[in-house]
Amino acid sequence: MANPEEIEESSDEIVKKMMFVMRKAPHGTINPYEGLEVMLIVAAYDQDLSAVFLDDGVYAIKKGQDPKEIGVKDFSTTFRVLPGYGIEKIYVEKESLENRGLTVEDLLLEVEVVDKSEVTKLMQEQDVLFPF
Amino acid sequence: MANPEEIEESSDEIVKKMMFVMRKAPHGTINPYEGLEVMLIVAAYDQDLSAVFLDDGVYAIKKGQDPKEIGVKDFSTTFRVLPGYGIEKIYVEKESLENRGLTVEDLLLEVEVVDKSEVTKLMQEQDVLFPF
Amino acid sequence: MLFTVNKSPFLFGHLDSCLQYAIKDTPILLIEDGVYAASKGTSYEKKLKEALGKFEIYALGPDLKARGIASVIDGVKIVDYAGFVDLAEKHNVAPWI
Amino acid sequence: MLFTVNKSPFLFGHLDSCLQYAIKDTPILLIEDGVYAASKGTSYEKKLKEALGKFEIYALGPDLKARGIASVIDGVKIVDYAGFVDLAEKHNVAPWI
Amino acid sequence: MGVKLKFGILILEGPYQHQSSDSAYNFAIAALEKGHEVSGVFLYNDGVNNATSFGDPPQDDRNVQEKWSKLAQEKGIDIVVCIAAGKRRGLIDDNLIKGTRISGLGQLTDLAISTDRLVTFGD
Amino acid sequence: MGVKLKFGILILEGPYQHQSSDSAYNFAIAALEKGHEVSGVFLYNDGVNNATSFGDPPQDDRNVQEKWSKLAQEKGIDIVVCIAAGKRRGLIDDNLIKGTRISGLGQLTDLAISTDRLVTFGD
């Protein structure tokens, strides 16, 4: 975390480390969708962005989602645009994936699999954490 | 459950067994409060009413609640009026109470402590279950 | 009686709680995020299989499809909304929300 | 970093999850229904005491009072909203919602 | 099919944030398609937000509020917004979708008494 | 106290149904009382419902929406309703409490960039 006084003085060129902490399953609540919407907007600013999917959040980027029959729009494939939008650091927590019987092959986009201690380390480095 | 055809024909004198299944903690969400509001209204109709508090629902009738400092109105003591309103069958699930380190002494009103199999049995007898 | 459970079993104790109140003739219907419990190969599979030995467990097909759950644990019965209505026709509904 | 947890530990796995990501210098602040975890004599007490051996755990006093929790597990530090702000002043906040 | 039943539906959550109101809607449609009666839908807690006429979701997504409004108008289903829950949350006559009405918890009681099944959807 | 910080607050849940907005409000007040700046409050997801002007809760309970409106007007705090989340849920210019404004997610980004801490309250 940068010293607040420094931030104040250089507000024109601030580049912050911001991480999206995605912990919630899709469709039961709108969280993964609204989190994605924030990512797509924040990506337009020149910030140092990353996203980590853990707990039920890994389900948000699971392949094969088709919510037509529940009357809901599919947005999952939009996660694929993230790297193109400049959000290239995309992490998935290992045990969250394993507990759900999933592998990286089941995911919609390329991710880096990390363990919990690495997630904590990454989170500690952030200036802003967006929980969705 | 009464035979639907019978209900149709005797709708003037229907007395249904209705149970409030209170499973949620107070103040974090409005559920126990809105459940209580329904109880107070339904009590004005001549139905066969009961309430069971289980899981975090037992916290709804815990003594000593004082939500002034969180800016929320206290409603917990209103549960005390239930027997006077004709809701006399008030059950609490034993293990839910024990797991939370509570005894009947900690509760705002007199209840009958029952175990899970008794809760299931009571639920099976109902015509309507209101979950809050 | 029919229990409905709409939460993921990984972060929410709703299904665990429900299973403690279930008896032989009270089927359980997994809906919304509850259907994740019916997914094959998860850390919850063992618990669900034990439950399947004792109770009828249903999962809502449209919710499975929405979440891309292609492999469902053997013994879980998949129903559509019409099947949900059929279950609610036969049983009074106890939503374990 | 400061973790905040606002769910009861009995039905929600949020605190269990949070504890797996906590490290020595990341205090945990229990707020809203999260404060039930700080209550003495519950089935969660053992887990919380183990966590207390490793991390600093705080509970929001106004939320304890709201819920009538008079006995708090030894070692849990009680703070008011001003104390919450102090913690957020010292640490970046990771809401484990 | 078996006997024709009367269903009552209670919704405790608002649209979009939770799937509850979508599930309730899909259940109602399926019940009607099977020849049952849906005697009424009662909106309580955040469920009242299903009845706002000010909703305007993206064109490519569903419009939950409009779906309820059409269901009420086309199938004659009585959709009731709890007055107390609605007042708290800003759901009043001025922003009420067509086909719904505001009333008290007595209507929920009537629904519970007069139907064969009350099915609740919430979070 | 230590250094004066700038706080940004993000709220993801509506009033009454969850305690989140009460907690956020109490946090904001405490931050101000300690001499910090609250640079802005961003209402997203069901959080937009905190800004309805149609709310009219029972006299003996708190009025969450009014509390936010007063905070905005009396302390000059910028409270922003997400336009997309608001449109979905029926929170538009016609039912917006005084002191708040509707804008896009860019405002949330600005808040995240310009403040020392972004604190999120949700369910």
XYZ file of C-alpha atoms in Angstrom:
704
model
C 0.000 0.000 0.000
C 1.419 3.338 -1.069
C 1.753 6.099 1.469
C -1.465 8.177 1.302
C 0.449 11.465 1.283
C 2.348 10.433 -1.803
C -0.864 9.462 -3.589
C -2.326 12.880 -2.942
C 0.565 14.631 -4.601
C 0.748 12.523 -7.730
C -2.920 11.916 -8.461
C -2.529 12.401 -12.193
C -0.385 9.358 -12.703
C -1.689 7.001 -10.059
C -1.446 3.388 -10.995
C -3.023 1.235 -8.346
C -2.979 -2.468 -7.888
C -6.587 -3.586 -7.940
C -7.806 -7.124 -7.550
C -11.222 -8.625 -8.129
C -11.869 -11.315 -5.541
C -14.547 -13.509 -7.103
C -16.008 -15.877 -4.524
C -19.620 -16.338 -5.612
C -21.393 -18.786 -7.869
C -23.162 -17.642 -10.997
C -26.899 -17.384 -11.520
C -28.031 -17.852 -7.896
C -26.983 -14.277 -7.318
C -25.930 -11.553 -9.734
C -22.510 -11.096 -8.137
C -20.237 -12.645 -10.794
C -22.065 -10.709 -13.502
C -21.887 -7.352 -11.726
C -18.253 -8.052 -10.863
C -17.519 -8.666 -14.521
C -19.209 -5.384 -15.451
C -16.907 -3.521 -13.054
C -13.855 -5.283 -14.499
C -14.759 -4.224 -18.025
C -15.072 -0.580 -16.982
C -12.043 -0.412 -14.695
C -10.025 -1.989 -17.511
C -10.425 1.247 -19.485
C -8.335 3.066 -16.880
C -4.635 2.375 -16.767
C -4.482 0.443 -13.550
C -2.645 -2.698 -12.548
C -5.497 -5.182 -12.551
C -5.909 -8.808 -11.613
C -8.699 -11.213 -10.721
C -8.716 -14.241 -8.486
C -11.455 -16.862 -8.559
C -11.826 -18.881 -5.379
C -14.498 -20.722 -3.381
C -17.693 -20.816 -5.489
C -16.238 -18.064 -7.642
C -14.500 -20.683 -9.785
C -17.938 -21.701 -11.051
C -18.278 -18.264 -12.669
C -15.717 -19.210 -15.302
C -16.822 -22.796 -15.797
C -17.365 -23.831 -19.415
C -20.717 -24.939 -20.749
C -23.057 -22.589 -18.907
C -26.393 -22.195 -20.608
C -28.962 -20.291 -18.521
C -31.532 -19.962 -21.337
C -34.034 -22.262 -19.639
C -33.942 -20.351 -16.368
C -34.678 -17.201 -18.355
C -31.348 -15.571 -17.648
C -28.863 -14.121 -20.104
C -25.555 -15.934 -20.433
C -22.618 -13.712 -19.646
C -20.013 -16.315 -18.720
C -18.246 -16.300 -22.074
C -17.663 -12.564 -21.690
C -15.006 -13.433 -19.090
C -12.942 -14.513 -22.095
C -12.431 -10.912 -23.165
C -10.607 -9.997 -19.955
C -7.059 -10.603 -21.209
C -7.861 -8.550 -24.308
C -9.043 -5.755 -22.035
C -5.739 -5.753 -20.234
C -6.689 -7.956 -17.299
C -4.077 -10.601 -17.898
C -3.347 -11.718 -14.369
C -6.117 -14.173 -13.725
C -5.673 -16.570 -10.859
C -7.663 -19.532 -9.647
C -7.245 -21.021 -6.188
C -6.164 -24.634 -6.448
C -8.201 -26.271 -3.703
C -11.389 -24.394 -4.661
C -11.039 -25.920 -8.117
C -10.208 -29.414 -6.854
C -13.025 -29.479 -4.280
C -15.453 -28.829 -7.100
C -14.046 -31.593 -9.252
C -12.777 -29.123 -11.816
C -9.523 -28.716 -13.695
C -8.210 -25.835 -15.776
C -9.624 -27.675 -18.803
C -13.091 -26.917 -17.483
C -12.491 -23.189 -17.428
C -13.428 -20.621 -20.036
C -10.129 -18.814 -20.040
C -6.492 -19.379 -19.311
C -5.678 -18.944 -15.677
C -2.766 -19.350 -13.331
C -3.505 -21.867 -10.605
C -2.205 -20.729 -7.233
C -2.516 -22.021 -3.706
C -4.085 -20.200 -0.771
C -0.849 -18.746 0.557
C -0.154 -17.272 -2.857
C -3.652 -15.784 -2.956
C -3.040 -14.143 0.399
C 0.304 -12.836 -0.787
C -1.284 -11.383 -3.918
C -4.093 -9.831 -1.917
C -1.620 -8.232 0.487
C 0.032 -6.444 -2.421
C -3.175 -4.761 -3.560
C -4.328 -1.204 -3.067
C -7.948 -2.051 -3.780
C -9.902 -5.289 -3.403
C -13.267 -5.617 -5.134
C -15.252 -8.525 -3.655
C -17.901 -10.086 -5.885
C -52.556 -32.300 4.317
C -56.266 -32.104 3.712
C -57.670 -33.298 0.426
C -57.802 -30.256 -1.899
C -61.313 -31.067 -3.066
C -62.589 -30.990 0.477
C -60.926 -27.640 1.102
C -62.666 -26.157 -1.879
C -66.070 -27.106 -0.607
C -65.687 -25.909 2.956
C -63.740 -22.708 2.456
C -65.701 -20.748 5.030
C -64.551 -22.802 7.979
C -61.072 -23.780 6.931
C -58.682 -24.195 9.790
C -55.216 -24.917 8.528
C -52.136 -25.953 10.353
C -49.529 -23.308 9.668
C -45.999 -23.293 10.977
C -43.391 -20.568 10.960
C -39.977 -22.100 10.419
C -37.543 -19.533 11.804
C -33.985 -20.340 10.753
C -32.295 -16.958 10.423
C -30.354 -14.750 12.804
C -31.593 -11.315 13.720
C -30.204 -7.996 12.549
C -27.911 -9.300 9.775
C -31.035 -9.727 7.681
C -34.610 -8.600 8.257
C -36.008 -12.140 8.128
C -36.891 -12.728 11.801
C -38.573 -9.320 11.945
C -40.630 -9.812 8.795
C -41.492 -13.319 9.962
C -42.764 -11.913 13.234
C -44.899 -9.379 11.360
C -46.556 -12.186 9.439
C -47.189 -14.132 12.656
C -48.933 -11.167 14.244
C -51.265 -10.779 11.263
C -51.995 -14.456 10.659
C -52.779 -14.736 14.363
C -55.899 -12.634 13.775
C -57.359 -15.423 11.621
C -58.560 -18.548 13.334
C -55.878 -20.914 12.191
C -53.891 -23.594 13.987
C -50.552 -21.829 14.344
C -47.129 -22.792 15.612
C -43.555 -21.600 15.298
C -40.291 -23.483 15.434
C -36.937 -21.820 15.951
C -33.966 -23.764 14.676
C -30.461 -23.189 13.299
C -29.630 -19.467 13.657
C -33.332 -18.802 14.185
C -32.909 -19.483 17.903
C -30.937 -16.230 18.100
C -34.097 -14.332 17.150
C -35.588 -15.029 20.580
C -32.408 -14.586 22.602
C -32.712 -12.289 25.598
C -30.734 -9.091 25.927
C -30.753 -7.841 22.344
C -30.097 -4.129 22.077
C -29.569 -2.928 18.506
C -29.671 0.801 19.374
C -25.996 1.333 18.534
C -26.311 -0.234 15.092
C -29.211 2.140 14.444
C -31.830 -0.572 14.247
C -35.112 -0.820 16.137
C -35.389 -3.615 18.677
C -38.255 -5.949 17.939
C -37.102 -9.070 19.744
C -39.245 -8.527 22.837
C -42.328 -8.444 20.619
C -41.933 -12.223 20.245
C -43.215 -12.334 23.844
C -46.714 -11.398 22.707
C -47.097 -14.499 20.538
C -48.813 -16.708 23.150
C -51.237 -13.854 23.899
C -51.994 -13.671 20.187
C -52.906 -17.338 20.127
C -49.589 -18.716 18.931
C -48.983 -20.958 21.889
C -47.119 -23.806 20.240
C -43.587 -22.494 20.160
C -40.815 -24.990 19.644
C -37.060 -24.732 19.724
C -34.786 -27.359 18.252
C -32.527 -28.804 20.945
C -29.220 -29.095 19.128
C -29.527 -25.656 17.523
C -29.805 -24.245 21.033
C -26.954 -26.344 22.450
C -24.569 -25.619 19.567
C -24.996 -21.941 20.299
C -24.297 -22.372 24.006
C -27.839 -21.389 24.902
C -30.451 -22.801 27.252
C -34.150 -22.037 27.578
C -33.173 -19.544 30.310
C -31.586 -17.410 27.605
C -34.803 -17.157 25.621
C -37.378 -14.383 25.682
C -40.393 -16.634 25.907
C -41.437 -20.046 27.076
C -40.785 -22.694 24.515
C -40.963 -26.425 24.137
C -37.570 -27.940 23.344
C -37.821 -30.676 20.743
C -35.310 -32.724 18.813
C -34.885 -32.821 15.061
C -37.090 -35.851 14.478
C -39.881 -34.130 16.359
C -39.414 -30.998 14.246
C -39.733 -33.103 11.096
C -42.819 -34.775 12.468
C -44.413 -31.421 13.294
C -43.517 -30.048 9.882
C -45.059 -33.060 8.164
C -48.387 -32.318 9.840
C -48.599 -28.788 8.478
C -50.651 -27.436 5.622
C -48.504 -24.328 5.262
C -44.866 -23.668 6.121
C -43.630 -20.075 6.293
C -39.823 -19.958 6.156
C -38.147 -16.883 7.647
C -43.217 -32.773 2.463
C -40.663 -31.607 -0.094
C -37.515 -29.778 0.935
C -36.064 -27.277 -1.516
C -32.441 -26.149 -1.163
C -31.111 -23.265 -3.252
C -27.587 -22.699 -1.910
C -24.230 -24.141 -2.870
C -23.167 -26.812 -0.356
C -19.584 -25.553 -0.276
C -20.084 -22.215 1.458
C -23.559 -22.645 2.873
C -24.729 -25.120 5.514
C -28.303 -25.158 4.221
C -28.166 -28.601 2.619
C -26.281 -30.068 5.591
C -28.996 -28.682 7.843
C -31.779 -29.941 5.598
C -30.342 -33.458 5.512
C -30.618 -33.603 9.290
C -34.356 -33.018 9.092
C -35.049 -35.238 6.114
C -36.784 -38.575 6.458
C -37.570 -41.369 4.034
C -40.694 -39.858 2.516
C -39.494 -36.269 2.267
C -37.712 -35.832 -1.035
C -35.161 -33.054 -1.450
C -35.149 -30.862 -4.538
C -31.967 -28.981 -5.352
C -32.631 -25.734 -7.206
C -30.623 -22.623 -8.168
C -27.102 -22.800 -6.672
C -28.253 -25.860 -4.726
C -27.707 -28.008 -7.821
C -23.922 -27.788 -7.395
C -24.367 -30.469 -4.720
C -25.460 -32.909 -7.435
C -22.280 -32.436 -9.430
C -19.980 -35.457 -9.824
C -16.472 -35.472 -8.455
C -16.756 -32.733 -5.853
C -15.743 -32.816 -2.195
C -19.455 -32.954 -1.374
C -20.090 -36.077 -3.455
C -19.563 -38.517 -0.577
C -22.123 -36.738 1.614
C -24.622 -36.584 -1.206
C -24.207 -40.279 -1.972
C -24.823 -41.133 1.664
C -27.953 -39.021 1.556
C -29.045 -40.771 -1.648
C -29.031 -44.035 0.263
C -31.683 -42.614 2.542
C -33.730 -40.026 0.657
C -34.949 -39.259 -2.819
C -32.913 -36.396 -4.214
C -33.961 -34.375 -7.238
C -32.127 -31.618 -9.093
C -33.695 -29.020 -11.337
C -32.459 -29.632 -14.887
C -32.643 -26.014 -16.103
C -30.477 -24.969 -13.141
C -27.930 -27.722 -13.887
C -27.807 -26.641 -17.522
C -27.467 -22.977 -16.573
C -24.372 -23.854 -14.557
C -22.873 -26.205 -17.089
C -23.126 -29.247 -14.841
C -23.034 -32.134 -17.303
C -22.177 -35.021 -14.958
C -24.680 -35.577 -12.224
C -24.203 -38.114 -9.420
C -25.972 -41.394 -10.203
C -29.283 -41.683 -8.449
C -30.085 -37.970 -8.475
C -33.293 -37.532 -10.432
C -33.354 -34.634 -12.844
C -36.634 -32.778 -13.242
C -37.721 -29.707 -15.154
C -40.061 -27.007 -13.819
C -43.041 -29.218 -14.658
C -41.443 -31.914 -12.515
C -40.960 -29.369 -9.724
C -44.694 -28.641 -9.944
C -45.446 -32.386 -9.853
C -43.404 -32.719 -6.667
C -45.173 -29.715 -5.148
C -48.460 -31.297 -6.161
C -47.616 -34.448 -4.239
C -45.936 -32.759 -1.286
C -46.242 -29.687 0.830
C -43.140 -27.537 0.299
C -40.581 -26.720 2.996
C -38.086 -24.270 1.464
C -34.811 -24.625 3.360
C -33.752 -21.094 2.434
C -4.889 -6.329 5.141
C -8.006 -6.624 7.287
C -10.575 -9.347 6.682
C -14.184 -8.562 7.557
C -16.692 -11.382 8.022
C -20.393 -10.641 8.377
C -22.044 -14.097 8.409
C -22.863 -16.486 11.219
C -20.323 -19.327 11.344
C -23.012 -21.939 11.923
C -24.748 -21.861 8.544
C -22.192 -20.025 6.453
C -18.669 -21.135 5.547
C -17.413 -17.570 5.125
C -15.370 -17.454 8.340
C -13.987 -20.969 7.746
C -12.921 -19.840 4.293
C -11.432 -16.593 5.570
C -9.382 -18.408 8.226
C -7.705 -20.402 5.473
C -6.446 -17.216 3.845
C -5.487 -15.395 7.027
C -1.873 -14.902 8.037
C -0.206 -13.462 11.094
C -0.483 -9.793 10.135
C -4.006 -9.869 8.696
C -6.454 -9.270 11.526
C -10.029 -10.484 11.184
C -12.930 -8.269 12.150
C -16.262 -9.912 12.865
C -19.223 -7.665 12.077
C -23.006 -8.060 11.738
C -23.987 -11.753 12.095
C -20.278 -12.578 12.017
C -20.017 -11.671 15.710
C -21.855 -14.853 16.707
C -18.500 -16.600 16.154
C -17.078 -14.656 19.110
C -19.745 -15.925 21.482
C -18.605 -18.123 24.393
C -19.779 -21.696 24.753
C -20.810 -22.410 21.175
C -19.841 -25.345 18.965
C -17.627 -22.918 17.051
C -15.635 -21.845 20.119
C -12.882 -24.417 19.633
C -12.219 -23.301 16.049
C -12.209 -19.671 17.046
C -9.775 -20.301 19.909
C -7.426 -22.097 17.544
C -7.626 -19.134 15.197
C -6.947 -16.778 18.102
C -3.635 -18.543 18.636
C -2.632 -17.489 15.143
C -4.415 -14.265 14.231
C -5.746 -11.138 15.844
C -9.520 -11.347 15.970
C -11.753 -8.366 16.583
C -15.521 -8.170 17.038
C -17.672 -5.101 16.547
C -19.129 -4.148 19.964
C -22.361 -2.575 18.679
C -23.105 -5.790 16.749
C -22.421 -7.922 19.843
C -24.723 -5.701 21.902
C -27.427 -5.780 19.209
C -27.459 -9.568 19.436
C -27.293 -9.760 23.211
C -23.912 -11.477 23.245
C -22.614 -10.719 26.709
C -19.852 -13.333 27.025
C -17.166 -13.066 24.421
C -14.331 -15.571 24.031
C -11.173 -14.379 25.820
C -8.704 -12.848 23.443
C -11.244 -11.432 21.030
C -10.785 -7.669 20.988
C -13.967 -5.651 21.020
C -14.002 -2.447 18.998
C -16.639 0.146 18.181
C -17.147 1.757 14.756
C -14.279 4.156 15.516
C -12.099 1.100 16.143
C -13.282 -0.369 12.833
C -12.146 2.847 11.159
C -8.788 2.626 12.969
C -8.302 -0.888 11.632
C -9.257 0.240 8.132
C -6.791 3.101 8.525
C -3.971 0.680 9.281
C -5.009 -2.015 6.806
C -6.477 -2.371 3.374
C -9.884 -4.072 3.705
C -10.742 -7.483 2.249
C -14.465 -8.075 2.888
C -15.031 -11.831 2.976
C -18.670 -11.399 2.008
C -52.116 -35.024 -14.570
C -53.586 -35.410 -11.143
C -56.073 -33.184 -9.409
C -56.114 -29.491 -10.259
C -54.542 -27.603 -7.399
C -54.488 -24.002 -6.292
C -50.986 -22.664 -5.777
C -50.001 -19.561 -3.872
C -46.522 -18.115 -4.325
C -44.593 -16.045 -1.789
C -41.485 -14.174 -2.987
C -38.975 -12.764 -0.506
C -36.240 -11.420 -2.780
C -35.980 -8.762 -5.430
C -35.289 -9.325 -9.125
C -31.789 -9.761 -10.620
C -29.857 -9.769 -7.330
C -31.128 -13.285 -6.588
C -32.534 -15.969 -8.831
C -35.547 -16.421 -6.529
C -37.984 -14.364 -8.549
C -36.917 -16.047 -11.800
C -37.484 -19.441 -10.179
C -40.866 -18.343 -8.851
C -41.885 -17.112 -12.291
C -40.789 -20.330 -13.999
C -42.619 -22.354 -11.372
C -45.794 -20.312 -11.872
C -45.674 -20.766 -15.651
C -45.131 -24.515 -15.310
C -48.017 -24.805 -12.855
C -50.326 -22.964 -15.238
C -49.182 -25.085 -18.171
C -50.041 -28.190 -16.202
C -53.570 -26.882 -15.708
C -53.226 -25.817 -12.105
C -54.459 -22.520 -10.784
C -52.039 -19.900 -9.504
C -54.327 -18.073 -7.114
C -51.912 -15.333 -6.261
C -48.371 -14.118 -5.823
C -47.468 -12.230 -2.670
C -44.386 -9.997 -2.724
C -42.797 -9.536 0.667
C -39.408 -8.384 2.032
C -37.210 -7.322 -0.927
C -39.678 -9.270 -3.069
C -41.670 -6.036 -3.393
C -38.996 -4.799 -5.780
C -40.356 -7.203 -8.401
C -43.244 -4.792 -8.873
C -41.474 -1.561 -9.784
C -42.652 0.071 -13.006
C -39.386 2.037 -13.235
C -37.302 -0.990 -14.177
C -35.477 -0.775 -17.498
C -32.941 -3.593 -17.823
C -30.589 -4.006 -20.809
C -32.406 -4.997 -24.015
C -30.579 -8.307 -24.265
C -31.574 -9.432 -20.771
C -34.905 -10.442 -19.288
C -37.243 -7.848 -17.794
C -38.420 -9.565 -14.627
C -40.839 -6.848 -13.576
C -42.480 -6.816 -17.002
C -42.805 -10.603 -16.956
C -44.786 -10.384 -13.719
C -46.900 -7.574 -15.090
C -47.776 -9.570 -18.213
C -48.516 -12.661 -16.168
C -50.887 -10.669 -13.989
C -52.651 -9.048 -16.925
C -52.762 -11.953 -19.351
C -53.529 -14.757 -16.920
C -55.464 -12.708 -14.397
C -53.118 -13.621 -11.583
C -53.445 -11.532 -8.468
C -50.030 -10.106 -7.606
C -49.966 -8.318 -4.279
C -47.218 -6.085 -2.909
C -47.033 -5.970 0.881
C -47.800 -2.384 1.814
C -45.469 -2.227 4.826
C -42.522 -3.891 3.064
C -43.198 -1.728 0.011
C -43.315 1.536 1.938
C -39.991 0.768 3.613
C -38.367 0.059 0.280
C -39.976 2.737 -1.856
C -42.517 0.643 -3.717
C -45.723 2.670 -3.744
C -48.639 3.495 -6.071
C -46.436 5.844 -8.097
C -44.082 3.127 -9.300
C -46.267 0.061 -9.335
C -46.340 -2.124 -12.447
C -49.668 -2.713 -14.150
C -51.625 -5.678 -12.998
C -50.349 -5.642 -9.428
C -51.826 -4.072 -6.338
C -50.705 -3.003 -2.877
C -52.310 -4.526 0.164
C -51.578 -5.921 3.595
C -50.354 -9.180 5.070
C -53.969 -10.240 5.421
C -53.800 -11.011 1.706
C -50.917 -13.400 2.346
C -52.965 -15.061 5.047
C -55.916 -15.394 2.687
C -53.615 -16.874 0.069
C -52.253 -19.397 2.564
C -55.773 -20.349 3.645
C -57.408 -20.510 0.230
C -54.733 -22.399 -1.707
C -53.655 -26.014 -1.579
C -49.974 -25.134 -1.535
C -48.041 -22.049 -0.590
C -44.594 -22.195 -2.170
C -41.972 -19.694 -0.987
C -39.011 -18.458 -2.994
C -36.270 -16.494 -1.287
C -32.600 -16.403 -0.474
C -5.268 10.138 15.379
C -2.950 9.217 12.565
C -2.857 10.606 9.083
C -6.068 11.883 7.545
C -7.241 9.377 4.976
C -9.703 9.421 2.124
C -12.257 6.627 2.299
C -14.456 5.383 -0.499
C -17.454 3.191 0.317
C -19.061 0.624 -1.973
C -22.483 -0.760 -1.008
C -23.872 -3.880 -2.662
C -27.116 -4.455 -0.752
C -30.360 -2.577 -0.268
C -31.638 -1.116 2.970
C -33.541 -3.111 5.630
C -33.223 -6.531 4.001
C -29.547 -6.677 5.013
C -27.589 -4.817 7.651
C -24.904 -3.867 5.098
C -26.132 -0.345 4.446
C -26.549 0.353 8.166
C -22.985 -0.832 8.736
C -21.715 1.290 5.867
C -23.497 4.339 7.255
C -22.129 3.802 10.752
C -18.651 3.319 9.335
C -18.935 6.540 7.317
C -20.066 8.536 10.357
C -17.226 7.136 12.490
C -14.676 7.940 9.774
C -15.936 11.532 9.565
C -15.908 11.888 13.349
C -12.294 10.795 13.400
C -11.436 13.550 10.950
C -11.087 11.397 7.849
C -12.600 12.297 4.517
C -15.347 10.167 2.995
C -14.790 10.967 -0.657
C -17.788 9.138 -1.937
C -20.292 6.329 -1.602
C -21.025 4.179 -4.639
C -24.294 2.239 -4.722
C -24.140 -0.890 -6.840
C -26.168 -4.119 -7.185
C -29.185 -3.919 -4.835
C -27.265 -1.130 -3.103
C -28.985 1.296 -5.490
C -32.165 0.811 -3.470
C -30.599 2.905 -0.692
C -31.292 5.956 -2.845
C -35.045 5.750 -3.382
C -37.003 8.853 -2.436
C -40.213 6.810 -2.179
C -39.186 5.086 1.045
C -41.480 5.609 4.023
C -40.595 3.214 6.835
C -42.537 3.015 10.125
C -42.107 6.100 12.312
C -40.467 4.135 15.117
C -37.766 2.659 12.859
C -34.806 4.223 11.100
C -35.160 5.747 7.644
C -32.028 4.490 5.894
C -32.618 6.356 2.653
C -33.155 9.635 4.498
C -29.979 9.094 6.532
C -27.975 8.829 3.313
C -29.696 11.871 1.864
C -28.881 13.951 4.941
C -25.301 12.737 4.984
C -24.918 13.750 1.352
C -26.470 17.170 1.860
C -25.030 18.063 5.249
C -21.522 16.688 4.821
C -21.252 17.185 1.087
C -20.570 13.523 0.472
C -20.895 12.405 -3.127
C -23.330 9.498 -3.252
C -23.515 7.883 -6.674
C -26.091 5.382 -7.919
C -24.838 3.065 -10.645
C -26.945 3.868 -13.698
C -27.052 0.306 -15.069
C -27.822 -1.345 -11.714
C -30.365 1.405 -11.016
C -32.161 1.048 -14.346
C -32.507 -2.691 -13.829
C -33.993 -2.207 -10.409
C -36.163 0.844 -11.015
C -33.981 3.503 -9.435
C -34.051 6.461 -11.804
C -34.183 10.268 -11.688
C -37.873 10.181 -10.761
C -37.314 8.465 -7.425
C -33.847 9.591 -6.445
C -33.283 11.020 -2.968
C -31.846 14.514 -2.672
C -28.117 14.789 -2.535
C -27.412 11.707 -4.644
C -26.768 11.400 -8.328
C -26.841 8.744 -11.022
C -23.716 7.938 -12.962
C -21.656 5.081 -14.361
C -19.118 2.611 -13.079
C -16.391 5.051 -14.097
C -17.281 6.893 -10.894
C -16.542 3.766 -8.891
C -13.221 3.475 -10.666
C -12.425 7.122 -9.888
C -13.343 6.516 -6.256
C -11.071 3.467 -6.113
C -8.212 5.429 -7.667
C -8.596 8.657 -5.723
C -9.106 7.292 -2.216
C -6.716 5.619 0.203
C -9.173 2.883 1.046
C -12.193 1.425 -0.687
C -14.347 -0.415 1.849
C -17.136 -2.649 0.540
C -20.298 -3.580 2.408
C -22.523 -6.331 1.078
C -24.040 -9.682 1.830
